[in-house]
Short mmCIF file of C-alpha atoms in Angstrom, two decimals:
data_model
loop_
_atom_site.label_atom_id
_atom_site.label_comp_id
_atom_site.label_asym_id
_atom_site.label_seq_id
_atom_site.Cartn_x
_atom_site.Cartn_y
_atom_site.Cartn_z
CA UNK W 1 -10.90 86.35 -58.45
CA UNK W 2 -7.20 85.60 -58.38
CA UNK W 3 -4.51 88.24 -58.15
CA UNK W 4 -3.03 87.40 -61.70
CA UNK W 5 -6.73 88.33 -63.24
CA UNK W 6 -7.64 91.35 -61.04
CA UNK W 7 -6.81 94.92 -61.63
CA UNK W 8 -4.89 96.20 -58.33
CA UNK W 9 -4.95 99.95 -58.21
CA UNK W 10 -1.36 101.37 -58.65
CA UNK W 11 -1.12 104.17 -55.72
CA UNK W 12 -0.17 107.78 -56.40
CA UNK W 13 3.55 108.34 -55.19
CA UNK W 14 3.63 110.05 -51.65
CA UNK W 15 6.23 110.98 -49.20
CA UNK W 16 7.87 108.29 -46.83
CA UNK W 17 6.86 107.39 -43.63
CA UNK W 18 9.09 106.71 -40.92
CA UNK W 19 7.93 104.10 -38.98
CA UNK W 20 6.41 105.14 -35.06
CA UNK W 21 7.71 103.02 -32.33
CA UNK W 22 4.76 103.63 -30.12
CA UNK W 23 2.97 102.49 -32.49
CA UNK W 24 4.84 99.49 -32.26
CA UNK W 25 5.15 99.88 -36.28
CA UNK W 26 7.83 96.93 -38.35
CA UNK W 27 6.70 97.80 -42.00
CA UNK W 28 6.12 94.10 -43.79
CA UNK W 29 8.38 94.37 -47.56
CA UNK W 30 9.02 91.10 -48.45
CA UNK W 31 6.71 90.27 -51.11
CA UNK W 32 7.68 86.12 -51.40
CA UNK W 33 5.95 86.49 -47.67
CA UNK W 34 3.08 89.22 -48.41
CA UNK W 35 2.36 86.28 -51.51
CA UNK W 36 2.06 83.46 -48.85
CA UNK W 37 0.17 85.04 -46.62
CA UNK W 38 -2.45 86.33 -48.84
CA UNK W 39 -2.71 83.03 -50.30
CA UNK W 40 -3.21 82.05 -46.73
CA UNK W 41 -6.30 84.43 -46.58
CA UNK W 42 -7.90 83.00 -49.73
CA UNK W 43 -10.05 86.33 -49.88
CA UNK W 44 -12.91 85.85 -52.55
CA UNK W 45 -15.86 88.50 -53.91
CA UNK W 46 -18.61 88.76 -51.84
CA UNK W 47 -17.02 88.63 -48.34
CA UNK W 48 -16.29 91.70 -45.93
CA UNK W 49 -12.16 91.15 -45.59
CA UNK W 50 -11.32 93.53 -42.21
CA UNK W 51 -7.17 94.42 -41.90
CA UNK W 52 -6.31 95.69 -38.78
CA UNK W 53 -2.80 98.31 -38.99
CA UNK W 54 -2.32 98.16 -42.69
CA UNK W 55 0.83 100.55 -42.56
CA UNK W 56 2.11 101.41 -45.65
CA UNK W 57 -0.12 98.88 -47.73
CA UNK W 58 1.78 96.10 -48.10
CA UNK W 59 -0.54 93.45 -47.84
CA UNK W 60 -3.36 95.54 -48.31
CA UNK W 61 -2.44 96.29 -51.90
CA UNK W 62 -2.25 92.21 -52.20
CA UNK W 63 -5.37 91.46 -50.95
CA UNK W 64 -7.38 94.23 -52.90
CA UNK W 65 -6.07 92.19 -55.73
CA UNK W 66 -8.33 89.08 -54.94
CA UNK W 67 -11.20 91.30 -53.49
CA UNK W 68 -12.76 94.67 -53.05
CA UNK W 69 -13.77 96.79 -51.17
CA UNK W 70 -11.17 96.27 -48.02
CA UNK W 71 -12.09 97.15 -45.06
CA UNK W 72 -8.78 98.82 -43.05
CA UNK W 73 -8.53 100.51 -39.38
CA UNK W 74 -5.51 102.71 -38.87
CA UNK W 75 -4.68 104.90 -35.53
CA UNK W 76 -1.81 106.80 -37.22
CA UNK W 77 -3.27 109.63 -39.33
CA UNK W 78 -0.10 110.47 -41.13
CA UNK W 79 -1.06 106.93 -42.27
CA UNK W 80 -5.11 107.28 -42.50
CA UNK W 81 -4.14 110.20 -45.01
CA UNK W 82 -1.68 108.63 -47.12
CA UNK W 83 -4.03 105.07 -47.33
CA UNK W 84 -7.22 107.84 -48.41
CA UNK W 85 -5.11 109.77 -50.81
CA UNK W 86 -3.62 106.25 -52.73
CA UNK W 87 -7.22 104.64 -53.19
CA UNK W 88 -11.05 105.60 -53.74
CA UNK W 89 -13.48 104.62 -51.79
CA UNK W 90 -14.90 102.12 -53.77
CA UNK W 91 -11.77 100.12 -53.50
CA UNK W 92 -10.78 100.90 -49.75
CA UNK W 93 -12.61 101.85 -46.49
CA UNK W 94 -10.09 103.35 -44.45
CA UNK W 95 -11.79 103.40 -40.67
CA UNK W 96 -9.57 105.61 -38.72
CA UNK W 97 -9.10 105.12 -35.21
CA UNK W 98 -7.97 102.51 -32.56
CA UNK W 99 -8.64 98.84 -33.55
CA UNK W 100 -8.97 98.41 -29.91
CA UNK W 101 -11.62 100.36 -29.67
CA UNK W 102 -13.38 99.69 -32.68
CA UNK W 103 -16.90 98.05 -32.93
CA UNK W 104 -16.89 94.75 -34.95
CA UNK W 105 -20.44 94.34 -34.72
CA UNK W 106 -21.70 97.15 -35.92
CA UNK W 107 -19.63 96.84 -39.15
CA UNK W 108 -20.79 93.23 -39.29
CA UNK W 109 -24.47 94.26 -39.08
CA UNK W 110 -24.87 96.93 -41.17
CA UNK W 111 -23.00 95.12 -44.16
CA UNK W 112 -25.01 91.68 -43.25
CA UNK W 113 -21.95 89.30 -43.44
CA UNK W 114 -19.79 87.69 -41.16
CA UNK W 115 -16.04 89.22 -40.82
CA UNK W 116 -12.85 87.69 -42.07
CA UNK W 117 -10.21 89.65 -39.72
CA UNK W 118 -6.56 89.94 -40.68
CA UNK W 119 -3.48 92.05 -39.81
CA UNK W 120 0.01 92.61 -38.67
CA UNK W 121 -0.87 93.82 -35.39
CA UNK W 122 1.61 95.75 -33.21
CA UNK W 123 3.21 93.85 -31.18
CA UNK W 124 2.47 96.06 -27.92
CA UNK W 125 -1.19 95.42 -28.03
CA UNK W 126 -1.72 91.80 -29.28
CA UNK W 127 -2.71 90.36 -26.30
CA UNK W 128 -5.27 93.28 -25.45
CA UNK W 129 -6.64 93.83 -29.05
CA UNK W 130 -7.07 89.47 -29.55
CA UNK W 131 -9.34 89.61 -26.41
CA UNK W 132 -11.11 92.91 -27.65
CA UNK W 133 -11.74 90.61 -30.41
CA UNK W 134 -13.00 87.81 -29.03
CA UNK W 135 -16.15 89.63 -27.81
CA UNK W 136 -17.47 90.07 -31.40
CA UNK W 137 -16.51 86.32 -32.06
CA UNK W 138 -20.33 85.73 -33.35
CA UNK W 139 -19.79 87.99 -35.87
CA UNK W 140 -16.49 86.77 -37.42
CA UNK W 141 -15.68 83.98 -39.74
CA UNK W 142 -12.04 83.74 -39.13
CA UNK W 143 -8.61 85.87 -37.92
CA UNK W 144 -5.57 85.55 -40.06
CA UNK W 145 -2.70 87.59 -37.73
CA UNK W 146 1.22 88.17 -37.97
CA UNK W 147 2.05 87.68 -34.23
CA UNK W 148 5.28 87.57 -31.99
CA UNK W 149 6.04 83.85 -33.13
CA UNK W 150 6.59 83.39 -29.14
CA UNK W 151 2.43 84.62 -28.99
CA UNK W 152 2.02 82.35 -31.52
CA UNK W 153 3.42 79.98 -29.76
CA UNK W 154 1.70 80.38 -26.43
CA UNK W 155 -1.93 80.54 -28.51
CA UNK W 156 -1.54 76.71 -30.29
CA UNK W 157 0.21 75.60 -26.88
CA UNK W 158 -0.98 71.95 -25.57
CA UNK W 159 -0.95 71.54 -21.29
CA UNK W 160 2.16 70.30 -19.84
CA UNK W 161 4.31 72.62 -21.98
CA UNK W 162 6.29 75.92 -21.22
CA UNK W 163 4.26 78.09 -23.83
CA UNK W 164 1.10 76.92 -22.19
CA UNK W 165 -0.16 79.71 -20.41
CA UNK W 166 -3.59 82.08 -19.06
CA UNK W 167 -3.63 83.39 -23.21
CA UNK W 168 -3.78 80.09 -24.40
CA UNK W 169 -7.02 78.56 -22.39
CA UNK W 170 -8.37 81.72 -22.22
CA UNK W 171 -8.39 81.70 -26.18
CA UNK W 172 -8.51 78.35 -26.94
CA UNK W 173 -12.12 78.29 -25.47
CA UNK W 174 -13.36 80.29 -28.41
CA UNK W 175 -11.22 79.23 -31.27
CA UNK W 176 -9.37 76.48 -33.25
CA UNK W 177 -6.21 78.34 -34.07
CA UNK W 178 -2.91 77.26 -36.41
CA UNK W 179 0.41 78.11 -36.86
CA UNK W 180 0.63 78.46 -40.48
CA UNK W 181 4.38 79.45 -40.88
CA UNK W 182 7.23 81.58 -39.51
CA UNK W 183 8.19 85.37 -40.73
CA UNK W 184 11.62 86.19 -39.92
CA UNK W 185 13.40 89.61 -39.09
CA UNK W 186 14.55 90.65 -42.19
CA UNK W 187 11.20 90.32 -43.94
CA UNK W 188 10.10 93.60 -42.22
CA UNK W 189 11.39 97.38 -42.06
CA UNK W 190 12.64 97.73 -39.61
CA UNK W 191 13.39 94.54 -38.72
CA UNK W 192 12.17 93.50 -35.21
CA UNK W 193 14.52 91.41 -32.60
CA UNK W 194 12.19 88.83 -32.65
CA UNK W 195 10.61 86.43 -34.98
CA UNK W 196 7.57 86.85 -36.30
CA UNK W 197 4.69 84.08 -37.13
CA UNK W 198 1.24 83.55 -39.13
CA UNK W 199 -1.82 82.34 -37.04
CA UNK W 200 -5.35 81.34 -38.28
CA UNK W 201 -8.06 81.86 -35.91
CA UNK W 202 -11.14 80.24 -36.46
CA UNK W 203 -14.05 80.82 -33.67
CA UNK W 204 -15.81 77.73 -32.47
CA UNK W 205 -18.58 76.80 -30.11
CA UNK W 206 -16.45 74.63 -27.52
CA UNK W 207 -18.57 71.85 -25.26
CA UNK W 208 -20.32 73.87 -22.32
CA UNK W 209 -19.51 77.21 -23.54
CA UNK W 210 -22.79 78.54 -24.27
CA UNK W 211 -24.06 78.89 -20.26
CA UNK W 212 -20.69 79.30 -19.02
CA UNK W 213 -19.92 82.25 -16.35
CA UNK W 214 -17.12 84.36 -18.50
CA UNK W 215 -16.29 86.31 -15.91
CA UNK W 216 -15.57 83.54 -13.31
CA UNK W 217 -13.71 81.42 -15.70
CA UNK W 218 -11.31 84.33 -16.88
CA UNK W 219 -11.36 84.89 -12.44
CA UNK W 220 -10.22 81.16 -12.56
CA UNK W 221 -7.60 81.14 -15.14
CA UNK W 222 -6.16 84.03 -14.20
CA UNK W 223 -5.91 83.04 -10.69
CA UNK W 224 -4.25 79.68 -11.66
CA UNK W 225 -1.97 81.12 -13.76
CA UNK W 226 -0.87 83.96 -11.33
CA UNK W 227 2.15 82.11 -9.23
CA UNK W 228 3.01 79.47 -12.34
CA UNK W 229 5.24 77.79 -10.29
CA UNK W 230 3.50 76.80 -7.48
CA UNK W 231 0.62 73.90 -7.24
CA UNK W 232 -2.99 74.52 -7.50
CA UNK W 233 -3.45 74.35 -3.74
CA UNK W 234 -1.58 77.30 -2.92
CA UNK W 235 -3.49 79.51 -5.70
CA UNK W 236 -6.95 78.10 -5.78
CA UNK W 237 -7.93 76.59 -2.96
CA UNK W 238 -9.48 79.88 -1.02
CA UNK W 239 -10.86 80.72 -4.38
CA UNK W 240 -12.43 77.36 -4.53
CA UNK W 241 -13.57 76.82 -1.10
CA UNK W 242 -17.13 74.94 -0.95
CA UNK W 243 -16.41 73.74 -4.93
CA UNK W 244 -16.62 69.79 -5.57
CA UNK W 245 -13.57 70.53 -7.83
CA UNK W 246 -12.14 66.92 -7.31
CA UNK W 247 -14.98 65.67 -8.95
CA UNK W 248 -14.32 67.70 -11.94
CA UNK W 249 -10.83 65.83 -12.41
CA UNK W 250 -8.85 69.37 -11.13
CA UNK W 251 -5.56 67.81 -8.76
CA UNK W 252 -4.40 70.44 -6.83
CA UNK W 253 -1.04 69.17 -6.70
CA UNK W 254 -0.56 70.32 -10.15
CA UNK W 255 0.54 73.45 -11.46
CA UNK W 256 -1.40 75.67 -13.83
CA UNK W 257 0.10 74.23 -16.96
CA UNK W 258 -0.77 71.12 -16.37
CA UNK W 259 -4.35 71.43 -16.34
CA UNK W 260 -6.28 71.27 -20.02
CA UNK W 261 -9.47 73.23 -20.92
CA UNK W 262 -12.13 70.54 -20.30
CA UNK W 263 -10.82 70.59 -16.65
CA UNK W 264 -10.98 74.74 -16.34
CA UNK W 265 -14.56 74.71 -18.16
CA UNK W 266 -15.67 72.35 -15.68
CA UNK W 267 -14.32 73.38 -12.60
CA UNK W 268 -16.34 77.18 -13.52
CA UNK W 269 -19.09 75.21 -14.21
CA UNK W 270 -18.64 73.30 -10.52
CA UNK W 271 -17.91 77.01 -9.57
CA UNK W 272 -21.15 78.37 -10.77
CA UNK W 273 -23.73 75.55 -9.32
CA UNK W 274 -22.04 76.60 -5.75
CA UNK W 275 -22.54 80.09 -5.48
CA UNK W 276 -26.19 79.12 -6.57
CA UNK W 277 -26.22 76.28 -3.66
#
């Protein structure tokens, strides 16, 4: 149901809330944006909408126009208690604790559907909390974020480019993500000093995935990543010693950024058969 023909729940008045910097806490007020992004979302009836750091309610409010019950999780408690005392429970699950602690697969499970994951996360635990994430990819349909646009940036990021980096392949293996549109400063309260952008997240199976050693790829890309400026030779080749990696189309003579997915997914692969040898 659209937001022009659901009831949205108008919320008690309660005290202001000055916003926590180690938190990491920019309040979202622009409505033109909270609009677009919602419309973004696209949440309908019937599925299990998650928002990670709701804040004051800004977009939750929107959203529990086109669907509820939301799902929220909030670490603040001045927060948890203000989110509780505006709406019932039959409207809005407020989970309170740390997102990046927070099992996704038990909420998943018990309700029987898929997860549709959105937020404004801090900006001083994206990187952590998107990984946290991507362990309980099975169990979500999609991930609709405001990120650091530069994040943003470094997640949609081809090879060969500056933004190309360890997040992006290390993401990128797991999802088909978007940059949907920019969210400058003075759309949020208090306004950050940087800019601020809209990413859709959508987990996929990627070619040779499924048997693939996690924990020596993320050894791999972190490894290649670690000195960005120097060539493969000087970062990998000790880690790599007894691995065909030639044969896996890896030069050594380039640098991290050079080097696409299907080249880091096969080199672990490569990786895996020789520690088996």
């Amino acid at each position: 149901m659209n937001a022009a023909n659901r009831y949205t729940p108008t919320p008690r008045p309660v005290q202001g809330h000055h916003a926590r910097k180690r938190f990491g806490q920019n309040f979202l007020v622009d409505q033109g944006i909270i609009d677009q992004i919602a419309r973004a979302i696209d949440a309908r009836e019937g599925q299990l909408v998650v928002e990670i750091g709701p804040g004051l309610g800004a977009l939750t409010r929107r959203i529990l126009a086109d669907i509820q019950p939301l799902h929220v999780i909030e670490l603040d408690r001045d927060l948890v208690a203000r989110l509780t005392q505006q709406y019932p429970t039959s409207q809005l699950v407020v989970h309170a604790g740390d997102a990046l602690a927070f099992n996704f697969a038990e909420l998943a499970q018990a309700a029987g559907l898929g997860l549709r994951v959105i937020g404004n996360l801090p900006y001083n635990i994206s990187s952590p909390l998107l990984f946290h994430l991507q362990q309980y990819r099975a169990h979500i349909l999609d991930q609709h974020f405001m990120l650091q646009k530069e994040v943003v940036m470094r997640l949609v990021a081809e090879p060969g480019t500056k933004a190309y980096s360890r997040l992006s392949v290390m993401l990128q293996l797991d999802y088909d993500m978007t940059h949907l549109f920019d969210v400058p400063p003075h759309c949020f309260n208090p306004p950050p000093q940087v800019d601020s952008a809209i990413v859709r997240m959508q987990p996929r199976e990627y070619p040779g995935s499924e048997n693939l050693d996690r924990t020596l790829f993320a050894k791999l890309v972190t490894q290649a990543f670690s000195q960005r400026r120097k060539v493969l030779k000087n970062t990998l080749s000790e880690l790599l010693a007894g691995v065909d990696y030639a044969a896996c189309g890896l030069d050594m003579q380039a640098r991290a950024e050079e080097i696409g997915l299907p080249v880091y997914v096969a080199v672990t692969h490569a990786w895996q058969q020789a520690r088996l040898a």
